[in-house]
Each structure stands twice: as structure tokens, then as C-alpha cells.
PDB file of C-alpha atoms in Angstrom:
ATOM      1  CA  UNK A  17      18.663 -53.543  31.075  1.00  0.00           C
ATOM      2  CA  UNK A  18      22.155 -54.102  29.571  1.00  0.00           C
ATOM      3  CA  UNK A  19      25.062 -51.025  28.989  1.00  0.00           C
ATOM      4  CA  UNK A  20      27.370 -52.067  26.582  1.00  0.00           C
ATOM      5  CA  UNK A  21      31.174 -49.236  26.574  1.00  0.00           C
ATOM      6  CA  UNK A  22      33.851 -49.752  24.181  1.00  0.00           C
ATOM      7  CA  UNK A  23      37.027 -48.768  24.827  1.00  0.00           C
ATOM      8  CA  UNK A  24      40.089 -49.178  23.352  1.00  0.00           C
ATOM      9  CA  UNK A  25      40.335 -46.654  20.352  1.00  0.00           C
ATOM     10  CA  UNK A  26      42.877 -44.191  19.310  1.00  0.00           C
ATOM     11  CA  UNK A  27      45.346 -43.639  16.100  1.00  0.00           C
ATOM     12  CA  UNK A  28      47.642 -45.902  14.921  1.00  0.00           C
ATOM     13  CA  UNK A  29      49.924 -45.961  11.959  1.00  0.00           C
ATOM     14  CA  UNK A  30      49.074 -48.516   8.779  1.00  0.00           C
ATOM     15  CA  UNK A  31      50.224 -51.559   9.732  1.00  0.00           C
ATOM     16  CA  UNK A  32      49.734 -51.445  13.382  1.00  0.00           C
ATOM     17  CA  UNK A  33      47.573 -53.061  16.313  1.00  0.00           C
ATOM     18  CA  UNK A  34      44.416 -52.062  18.676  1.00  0.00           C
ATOM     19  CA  UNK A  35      42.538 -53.949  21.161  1.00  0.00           C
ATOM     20  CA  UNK A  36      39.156 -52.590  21.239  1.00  0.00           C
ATOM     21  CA  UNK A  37      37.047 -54.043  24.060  1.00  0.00           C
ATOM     22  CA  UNK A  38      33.336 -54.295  25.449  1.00  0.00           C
ATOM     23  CA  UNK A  39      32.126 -54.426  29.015  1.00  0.00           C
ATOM     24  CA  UNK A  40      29.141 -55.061  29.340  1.00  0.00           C
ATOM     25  CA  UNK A  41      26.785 -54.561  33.287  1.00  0.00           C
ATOM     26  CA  UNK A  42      23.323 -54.617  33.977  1.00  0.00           C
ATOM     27  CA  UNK A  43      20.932 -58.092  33.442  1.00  0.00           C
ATOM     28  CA  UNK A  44      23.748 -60.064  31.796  1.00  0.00           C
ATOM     29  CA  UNK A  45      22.617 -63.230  32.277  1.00  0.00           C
ATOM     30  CA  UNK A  46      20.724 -63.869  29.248  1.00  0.00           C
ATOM     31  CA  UNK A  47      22.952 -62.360  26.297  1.00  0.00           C
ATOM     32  CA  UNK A  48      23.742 -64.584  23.733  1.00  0.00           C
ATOM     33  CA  UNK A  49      25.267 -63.580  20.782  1.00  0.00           C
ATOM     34  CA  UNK A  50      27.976 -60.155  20.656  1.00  0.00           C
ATOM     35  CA  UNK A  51      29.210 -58.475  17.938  1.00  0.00           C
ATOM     36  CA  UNK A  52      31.416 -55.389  16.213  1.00  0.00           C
ATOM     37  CA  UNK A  53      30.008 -52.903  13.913  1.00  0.00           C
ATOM     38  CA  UNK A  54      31.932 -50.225  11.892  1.00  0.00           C
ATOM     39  CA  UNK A  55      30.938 -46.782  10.362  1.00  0.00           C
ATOM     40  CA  UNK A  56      33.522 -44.779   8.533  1.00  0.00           C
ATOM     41  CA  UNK A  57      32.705 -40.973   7.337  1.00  0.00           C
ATOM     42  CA  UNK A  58      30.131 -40.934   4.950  1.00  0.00           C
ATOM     43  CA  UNK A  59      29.695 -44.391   4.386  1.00  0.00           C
ATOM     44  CA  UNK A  60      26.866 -46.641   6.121  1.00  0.00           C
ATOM     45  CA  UNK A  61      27.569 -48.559   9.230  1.00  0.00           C
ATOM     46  CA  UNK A  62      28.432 -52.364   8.599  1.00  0.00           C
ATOM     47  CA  UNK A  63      29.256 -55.370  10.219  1.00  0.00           C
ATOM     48  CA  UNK A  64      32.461 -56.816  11.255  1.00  0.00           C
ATOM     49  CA  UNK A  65      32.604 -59.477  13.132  1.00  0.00           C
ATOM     50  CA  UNK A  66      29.997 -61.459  16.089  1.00  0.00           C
ATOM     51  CA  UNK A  67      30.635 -64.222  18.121  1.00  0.00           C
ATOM     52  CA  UNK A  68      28.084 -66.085  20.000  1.00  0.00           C
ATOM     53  CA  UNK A  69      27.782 -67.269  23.921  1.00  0.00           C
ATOM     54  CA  UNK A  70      30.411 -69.938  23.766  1.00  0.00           C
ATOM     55  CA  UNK A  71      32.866 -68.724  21.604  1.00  0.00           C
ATOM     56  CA  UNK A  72      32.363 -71.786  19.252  1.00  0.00           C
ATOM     57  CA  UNK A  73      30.494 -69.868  16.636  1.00  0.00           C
ATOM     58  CA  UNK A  74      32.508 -66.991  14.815  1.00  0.00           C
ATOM     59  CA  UNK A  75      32.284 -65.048  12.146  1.00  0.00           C
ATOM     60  CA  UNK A  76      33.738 -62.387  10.201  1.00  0.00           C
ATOM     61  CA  UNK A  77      33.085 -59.894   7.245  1.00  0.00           C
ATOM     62  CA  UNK A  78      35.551 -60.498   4.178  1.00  0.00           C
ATOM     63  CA  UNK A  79      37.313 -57.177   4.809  1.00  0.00           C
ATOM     64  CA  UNK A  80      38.622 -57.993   7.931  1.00  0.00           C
ATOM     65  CA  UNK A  81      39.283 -61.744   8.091  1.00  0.00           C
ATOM     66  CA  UNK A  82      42.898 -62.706   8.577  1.00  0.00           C
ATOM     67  CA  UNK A  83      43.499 -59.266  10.242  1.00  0.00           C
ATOM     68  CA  UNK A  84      41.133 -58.956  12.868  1.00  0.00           C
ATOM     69  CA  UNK A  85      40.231 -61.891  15.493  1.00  0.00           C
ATOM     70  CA  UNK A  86      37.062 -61.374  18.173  1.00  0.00           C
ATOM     71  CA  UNK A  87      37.019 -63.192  21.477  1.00  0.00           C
ATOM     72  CA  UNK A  88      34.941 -62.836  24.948  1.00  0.00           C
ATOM     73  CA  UNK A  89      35.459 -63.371  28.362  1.00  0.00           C
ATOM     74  CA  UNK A  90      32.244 -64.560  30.082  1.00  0.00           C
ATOM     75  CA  UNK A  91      33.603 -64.408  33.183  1.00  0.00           C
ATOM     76  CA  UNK A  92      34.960 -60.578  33.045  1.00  0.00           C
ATOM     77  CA  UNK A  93      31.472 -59.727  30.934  1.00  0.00           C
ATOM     78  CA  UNK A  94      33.895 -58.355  28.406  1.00  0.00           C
ATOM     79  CA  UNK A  95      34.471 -59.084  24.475  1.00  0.00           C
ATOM     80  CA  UNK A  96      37.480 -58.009  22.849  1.00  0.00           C
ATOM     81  CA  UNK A  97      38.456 -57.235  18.973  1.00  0.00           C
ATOM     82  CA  UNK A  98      42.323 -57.846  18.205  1.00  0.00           C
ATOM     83  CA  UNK A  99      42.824 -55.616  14.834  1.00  0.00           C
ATOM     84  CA  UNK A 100      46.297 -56.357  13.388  1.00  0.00           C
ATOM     85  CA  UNK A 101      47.713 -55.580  10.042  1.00  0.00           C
ATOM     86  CA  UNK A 102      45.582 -51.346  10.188  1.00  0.00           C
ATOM     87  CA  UNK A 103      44.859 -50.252   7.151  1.00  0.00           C
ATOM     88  CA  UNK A 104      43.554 -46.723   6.720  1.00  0.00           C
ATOM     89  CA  UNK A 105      40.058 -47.703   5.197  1.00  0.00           C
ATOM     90  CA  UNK A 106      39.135 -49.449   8.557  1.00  0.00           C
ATOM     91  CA  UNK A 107      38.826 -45.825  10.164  1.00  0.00           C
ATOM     92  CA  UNK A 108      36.028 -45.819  11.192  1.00  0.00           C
ATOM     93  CA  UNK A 109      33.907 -45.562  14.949  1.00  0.00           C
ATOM     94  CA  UNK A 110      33.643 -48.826  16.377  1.00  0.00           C
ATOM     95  CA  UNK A 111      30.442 -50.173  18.295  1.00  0.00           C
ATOM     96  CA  UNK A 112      30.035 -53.413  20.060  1.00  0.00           C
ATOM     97  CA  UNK A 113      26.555 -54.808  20.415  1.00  0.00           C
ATOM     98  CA  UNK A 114      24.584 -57.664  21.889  1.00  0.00           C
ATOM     99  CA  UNK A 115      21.353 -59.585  22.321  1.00  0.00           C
ATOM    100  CA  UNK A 116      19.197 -61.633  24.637  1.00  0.00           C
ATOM    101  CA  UNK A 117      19.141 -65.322  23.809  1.00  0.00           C
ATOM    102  CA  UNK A 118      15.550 -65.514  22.277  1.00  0.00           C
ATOM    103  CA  UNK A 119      16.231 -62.452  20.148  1.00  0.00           C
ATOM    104  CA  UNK A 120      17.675 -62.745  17.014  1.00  0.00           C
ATOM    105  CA  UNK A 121      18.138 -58.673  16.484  1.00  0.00           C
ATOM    106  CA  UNK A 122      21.080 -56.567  18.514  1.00  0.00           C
ATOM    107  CA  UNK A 123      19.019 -55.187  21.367  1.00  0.00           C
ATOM    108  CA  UNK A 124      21.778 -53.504  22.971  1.00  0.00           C
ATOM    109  CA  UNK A 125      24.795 -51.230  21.413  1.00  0.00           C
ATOM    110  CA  UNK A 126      27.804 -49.223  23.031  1.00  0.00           C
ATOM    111  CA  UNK A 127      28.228 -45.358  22.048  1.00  0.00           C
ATOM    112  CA  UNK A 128      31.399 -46.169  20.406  1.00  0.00           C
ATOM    113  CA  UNK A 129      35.015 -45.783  20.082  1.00  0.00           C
ATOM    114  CA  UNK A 130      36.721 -44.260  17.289  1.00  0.00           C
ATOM    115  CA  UNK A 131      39.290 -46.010  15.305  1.00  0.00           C
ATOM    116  CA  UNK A 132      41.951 -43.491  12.925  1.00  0.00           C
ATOM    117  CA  UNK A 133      44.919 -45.407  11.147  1.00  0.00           C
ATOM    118  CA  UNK A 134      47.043 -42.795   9.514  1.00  0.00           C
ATOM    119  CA  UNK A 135      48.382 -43.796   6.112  1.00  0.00           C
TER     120      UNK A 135
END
């Protein structure tokens, strides 16, 4: 019911900036919570950061926070991660996902967008 596409990706140099963002269509209405997950080769996929409906609830993993900061636009259906301060161990593909209000699982993700930051 919801399609979540990420956009945004490409290489950067250590020390650089992306904007990664999420659009999301379909039955909207009743997402709550988004959120970023990372995989890098050979290693499992983990979490990154999530922020909920309103933007008043945030969070990030300890790897990132400082660096990266997640936001949303409700009105554009779109959610955005700022990454600042690259470092070549956050190469990795990026994938946004999302869930209903009454779930508390991800019941929607994006194919992803691939992030390489070149030493």
C-alpha cells in the first residue's frame, strides 16, 4: 500500500556531505514512525537513525550521532538524512523504511541507494 525510493546516493570524498532522501506515495495517511538503515559489504544491515510522525521523537545509532541529522517533510511525504563529516566505514547501501501507526515493526522499505566515501 505504501512505496518508499531513496535517492540521493553517490561517492564522496572523506569528509564530505550527502542528502539522501525518501518519498514516499501510496496510502500515506497512516505512517507513523520512518527510519534509515545501513548495510555495508559483508557486514549485516543495521540501524541508523528513525524519527517518528512529528519530528519530536529522534534518534540515532552511536556511530553516526553528531555527523548525521534525519528530518521529514509531512507535507512533501518525504524524509531526508543530512550525512556530514563521511567517513569511509559508512559505505554502505542506504534504505529508508516506515510503518503504519498501530505497528510497531517497519512494514514498508525502499530498494536502496548506495552510499561510497573514498578514503
Amino acid at each position: 500500500q505504501v512505496q518508499l525510493v531513496e535517492s540521493g546516493g553517490g561517492l564522496v570524498q572523506a569528509g564530505g556531505s550527502l542528502r539522501l532522501s525518501c518519498a514516499a506515495s501510496g496510502r500515506i495517511s497512516s505512517l507513523a514512525a520512518m527510519g534509515w538503515f545501513r548495510q555495508a559489504p559483508g557486514k549485516e544491515r543495521e540501524f541508523v537513525s528513525a524519527i517518528n510522525r512529528n519530528g519530536g521523537i529522534i534518534n540515532y545509532a552511536d556511530s553516526v550521532k553528531g555527523r548525521f541529522t534525519i528530518s521529514r517533510d509531512n507535507a512533501k511525504n518525504t524524509m531526508f538524512l543530512q550525512m556530514d563529516s563521511l567517513k569511509p566505514e559508512d559505505t554502505a547501501v542506504y534504505s529508508c523504511a516506515a510503518r503504519n501507526v498501530l505497528s510497531n515493526v517497519y512494514n514498508y522499505w525502499g530498494q536502496g541507494t548506495q552510499v561510497t566515501v573514498s578514503s
